[in-house]
């Protein structure tokens, strides 16, 4: 019930500051709710995007990351449960986005590698592309090209030209 009130405050009423007490109460009542931790991650990420000061932004993104990690850990056994797989995928992608926002490329790669293990087949090419871009940013050309090749094999036809241009740019880079 408490996490639903938090969700309503955040999503329906567009009042994220009012959501925090509901979500914290939810954790007090049921500390194993991946949903509540996921909502806390959403809340802190949203607040981080609005923060002006770099230190405040970083602190909020780290709080979001901690909550998304907890949500992912609680989401269930993803090896036998398709709902658990989708939840873990969403939380791992969120962790990757936060790591990118913090410019922590090693953490971003780890998060997207985890997402790759549980991602829906139709979305796999997007994770491969993201990993290719992250490896390119880290100047790891061979890993980048490897993931980009997988993305090309899986991507829809309308994305092929963009991926080919990206591959050419990576191959041409020093």
Tab-separated table of C-alpha atoms in Angstrom:
chain	number	residue	atom	x	y	z
A	1	UNK	CA	0.000	0.000	0.000
A	2	UNK	CA	2.730	2.501	0.947
A	3	UNK	CA	4.698	2.077	-2.264
A	4	UNK	CA	1.479	2.656	-4.208
A	5	UNK	CA	0.948	5.939	-2.413
A	6	UNK	CA	4.529	6.863	-3.270
A	7	UNK	CA	3.925	5.907	-6.881
A	8	UNK	CA	0.774	8.029	-6.963
A	9	UNK	CA	2.595	11.017	-5.491
A	10	UNK	CA	5.411	10.682	-8.036
A	11	UNK	CA	3.564	9.694	-11.167
A	12	UNK	CA	0.001	10.871	-10.938
A	13	UNK	CA	0.257	13.926	-8.703
A	14	UNK	CA	3.695	14.925	-10.067
A	15	UNK	CA	4.875	15.604	-6.534
A	16	UNK	CA	8.062	13.582	-6.024
A	17	UNK	CA	8.960	15.282	-2.731
A	18	UNK	CA	5.745	13.955	-1.217
A	19	UNK	CA	6.565	10.439	-2.412
A	20	UNK	CA	9.675	9.957	-0.260
A	21	UNK	CA	7.924	9.488	3.120
A	22	UNK	CA	5.537	6.932	1.601
A	23	UNK	CA	8.379	4.985	0.010
A	24	UNK	CA	10.471	5.006	3.180
A	25	UNK	CA	7.452	3.775	5.149
A	26	UNK	CA	7.032	1.011	2.586
A	27	UNK	CA	10.621	-0.118	3.209
A	28	UNK	CA	9.981	-0.112	6.972
A	29	UNK	CA	6.974	-2.367	6.472
A	30	UNK	CA	8.460	-4.646	3.854
A	31	UNK	CA	12.204	-4.406	3.348
A	32	UNK	CA	12.204	-6.930	0.479
A	33	UNK	CA	10.105	-4.925	-1.972
A	34	UNK	CA	12.057	-4.557	-5.202
A	35	UNK	CA	9.249	-2.288	-6.415
A	36	UNK	CA	9.806	0.207	-3.617
A	37	UNK	CA	13.559	0.240	-4.134
A	38	UNK	CA	12.986	0.727	-7.850
A	39	UNK	CA	10.673	3.668	-7.155
A	40	UNK	CA	13.249	5.155	-4.789
A	41	UNK	CA	15.810	4.788	-7.564
A	42	UNK	CA	13.455	6.608	-9.937
A	43	UNK	CA	12.858	9.352	-7.380
A	44	UNK	CA	16.530	10.014	-6.652
A	45	UNK	CA	17.444	9.830	-10.339
A	46	UNK	CA	14.746	12.369	-11.174
A	47	UNK	CA	15.897	14.659	-8.380
A	48	UNK	CA	19.485	14.261	-9.607
A	49	UNK	CA	18.513	15.402	-13.084
A	50	UNK	CA	17.049	18.576	-11.557
A	51	UNK	CA	19.956	19.306	-9.220
A	52	UNK	CA	22.090	22.296	-10.178
A	53	UNK	CA	25.151	21.686	-7.995
A	54	UNK	CA	27.478	18.942	-9.232
A	55	UNK	CA	27.971	17.496	-5.752
A	56	UNK	CA	24.243	17.282	-5.108
A	57	UNK	CA	23.659	15.709	-8.527
A	58	UNK	CA	26.345	13.097	-7.879
A	59	UNK	CA	24.987	12.299	-4.404
A	60	UNK	CA	21.452	11.845	-5.730
A	61	UNK	CA	22.630	9.674	-8.612
A	62	UNK	CA	24.575	7.503	-6.163
A	63	UNK	CA	21.457	7.136	-3.986
A	64	UNK	CA	19.507	6.169	-7.091
A	65	UNK	CA	22.167	3.622	-7.992
A	66	UNK	CA	22.127	2.090	-4.510
A	67	UNK	CA	18.353	1.690	-4.657
A	68	UNK	CA	18.345	0.271	-8.188
A	69	UNK	CA	21.007	-2.240	-7.151
A	70	UNK	CA	18.909	-3.288	-4.172
A	71	UNK	CA	15.867	-3.606	-6.454
A	72	UNK	CA	17.828	-5.731	-8.909
A	73	UNK	CA	19.092	-7.979	-6.122
A	74	UNK	CA	15.534	-8.478	-4.836
A	75	UNK	CA	13.875	-8.919	-8.241
A	76	UNK	CA	14.017	-12.671	-8.098
A	77	UNK	CA	15.780	-15.525	-9.775
A	78	UNK	CA	16.033	-14.339	-13.339
A	79	UNK	CA	17.276	-17.685	-14.629
A	80	UNK	CA	13.862	-19.325	-14.340
A	81	UNK	CA	11.438	-16.430	-14.121
A	82	UNK	CA	10.677	-14.259	-17.162
A	83	UNK	CA	9.120	-11.513	-15.024
A	84	UNK	CA	12.257	-11.494	-12.881
A	85	UNK	CA	14.381	-11.271	-16.023
A	86	UNK	CA	12.514	-8.205	-17.261
A	87	UNK	CA	12.733	-6.522	-13.857
A	88	UNK	CA	16.445	-7.179	-13.559
A	89	UNK	CA	16.939	-5.957	-17.109
A	90	UNK	CA	15.181	-2.666	-16.345
A	91	UNK	CA	17.142	-2.152	-13.132
A	92	UNK	CA	20.465	-3.022	-14.800
A	93	UNK	CA	19.787	-0.565	-17.638
A	94	UNK	CA	18.943	2.100	-15.054
A	95	UNK	CA	22.231	1.351	-13.279
A	96	UNK	CA	24.054	1.689	-16.588
A	97	UNK	CA	22.436	5.034	-17.346
A	98	UNK	CA	23.384	6.364	-13.934
A	99	UNK	CA	26.969	5.158	-14.329
A	100	UNK	CA	27.142	6.937	-17.691
A	101	UNK	CA	25.771	10.106	-16.061
A	102	UNK	CA	28.523	9.824	-13.449
A	103	UNK	CA	31.106	9.110	-16.202
A	104	UNK	CA	31.960	5.817	-14.521
A	105	UNK	CA	32.476	3.828	-17.700
A	106	UNK	CA	33.686	0.677	-15.939
A	107	UNK	CA	30.518	0.552	-13.850
A	108	UNK	CA	28.414	1.315	-16.927
A	109	UNK	CA	29.991	-1.573	-18.837
A	110	UNK	CA	29.361	-3.909	-15.898
A	111	UNK	CA	25.714	-2.848	-15.653
A	112	UNK	CA	25.082	-3.277	-19.374
A	113	UNK	CA	26.888	-6.638	-19.368
A	114	UNK	CA	24.479	-7.724	-16.625
A	115	UNK	CA	21.553	-6.370	-18.660
A	116	UNK	CA	22.761	-8.383	-21.644
A	117	UNK	CA	22.383	-11.591	-19.631
A	118	UNK	CA	18.666	-11.029	-19.030
A	119	UNK	CA	17.492	-8.728	-21.815
A	120	UNK	CA	14.540	-9.516	-24.034
A	121	UNK	CA	15.732	-10.798	-27.435
A	122	UNK	CA	14.180	-7.866	-29.319
A	123	UNK	CA	16.212	-5.387	-27.276
A	124	UNK	CA	19.538	-7.196	-27.351
A	125	UNK	CA	20.879	-5.177	-30.297
A	126	UNK	CA	20.397	-1.939	-28.325
A	127	UNK	CA	22.439	-3.239	-25.403
A	128	UNK	CA	25.128	-4.459	-27.819
A	129	UNK	CA	25.219	-0.986	-29.412
A	130	UNK	CA	25.479	0.693	-26.014
A	131	UNK	CA	28.335	-1.603	-25.026
A	132	UNK	CA	30.062	-0.873	-28.333
A	133	UNK	CA	29.836	2.866	-27.629
A	134	UNK	CA	31.081	2.439	-24.062
A	135	UNK	CA	34.055	0.363	-25.176
A	136	UNK	CA	34.813	2.947	-27.863
A	137	UNK	CA	34.793	5.656	-25.183
A	138	UNK	CA	37.241	3.524	-23.206
A	139	UNK	CA	39.444	3.179	-26.312
A	140	UNK	CA	38.908	-0.595	-26.413
A	141	UNK	CA	38.469	-0.905	-30.155
A	142	UNK	CA	38.325	-4.703	-30.416
A	143	UNK	CA	35.628	-5.029	-27.742
A	144	UNK	CA	33.754	-2.159	-29.322
A	145	UNK	CA	33.784	-3.689	-32.794
A	146	UNK	CA	32.806	-7.099	-31.415
A	147	UNK	CA	29.684	-5.703	-29.748
A	148	UNK	CA	28.899	-3.521	-32.717
A	149	UNK	CA	29.036	-6.536	-35.027
A	150	UNK	CA	26.519	-8.323	-32.787
A	151	UNK	CA	24.312	-5.226	-32.816
A	152	UNK	CA	24.439	-5.170	-36.614
A	153	UNK	CA	23.413	-8.822	-36.795
A	154	UNK	CA	20.387	-8.225	-34.561
A	155	UNK	CA	19.251	-4.688	-35.347
A	156	UNK	CA	16.234	-3.869	-37.485
A	157	UNK	CA	16.894	-2.773	-41.062
A	158	UNK	CA	16.184	0.900	-40.341
A	159	UNK	CA	19.080	1.026	-37.834
A	160	UNK	CA	21.661	-0.698	-40.012
A	161	UNK	CA	23.000	2.422	-41.750
A	162	UNK	CA	23.593	4.222	-38.456
A	163	UNK	CA	25.390	1.215	-37.001
A	164	UNK	CA	27.543	0.818	-40.101
A	165	UNK	CA	28.597	4.475	-39.864
A	166	UNK	CA	29.422	3.989	-36.201
A	167	UNK	CA	31.503	0.920	-37.026
A	168	UNK	CA	33.405	2.824	-39.718
A	169	UNK	CA	34.096	5.673	-37.277
A	170	UNK	CA	35.353	3.278	-34.617
A	171	UNK	CA	37.578	1.436	-37.081
A	172	UNK	CA	38.990	4.748	-38.329
A	173	UNK	CA	39.757	5.976	-34.805
A	174	UNK	CA	43.297	5.707	-33.419
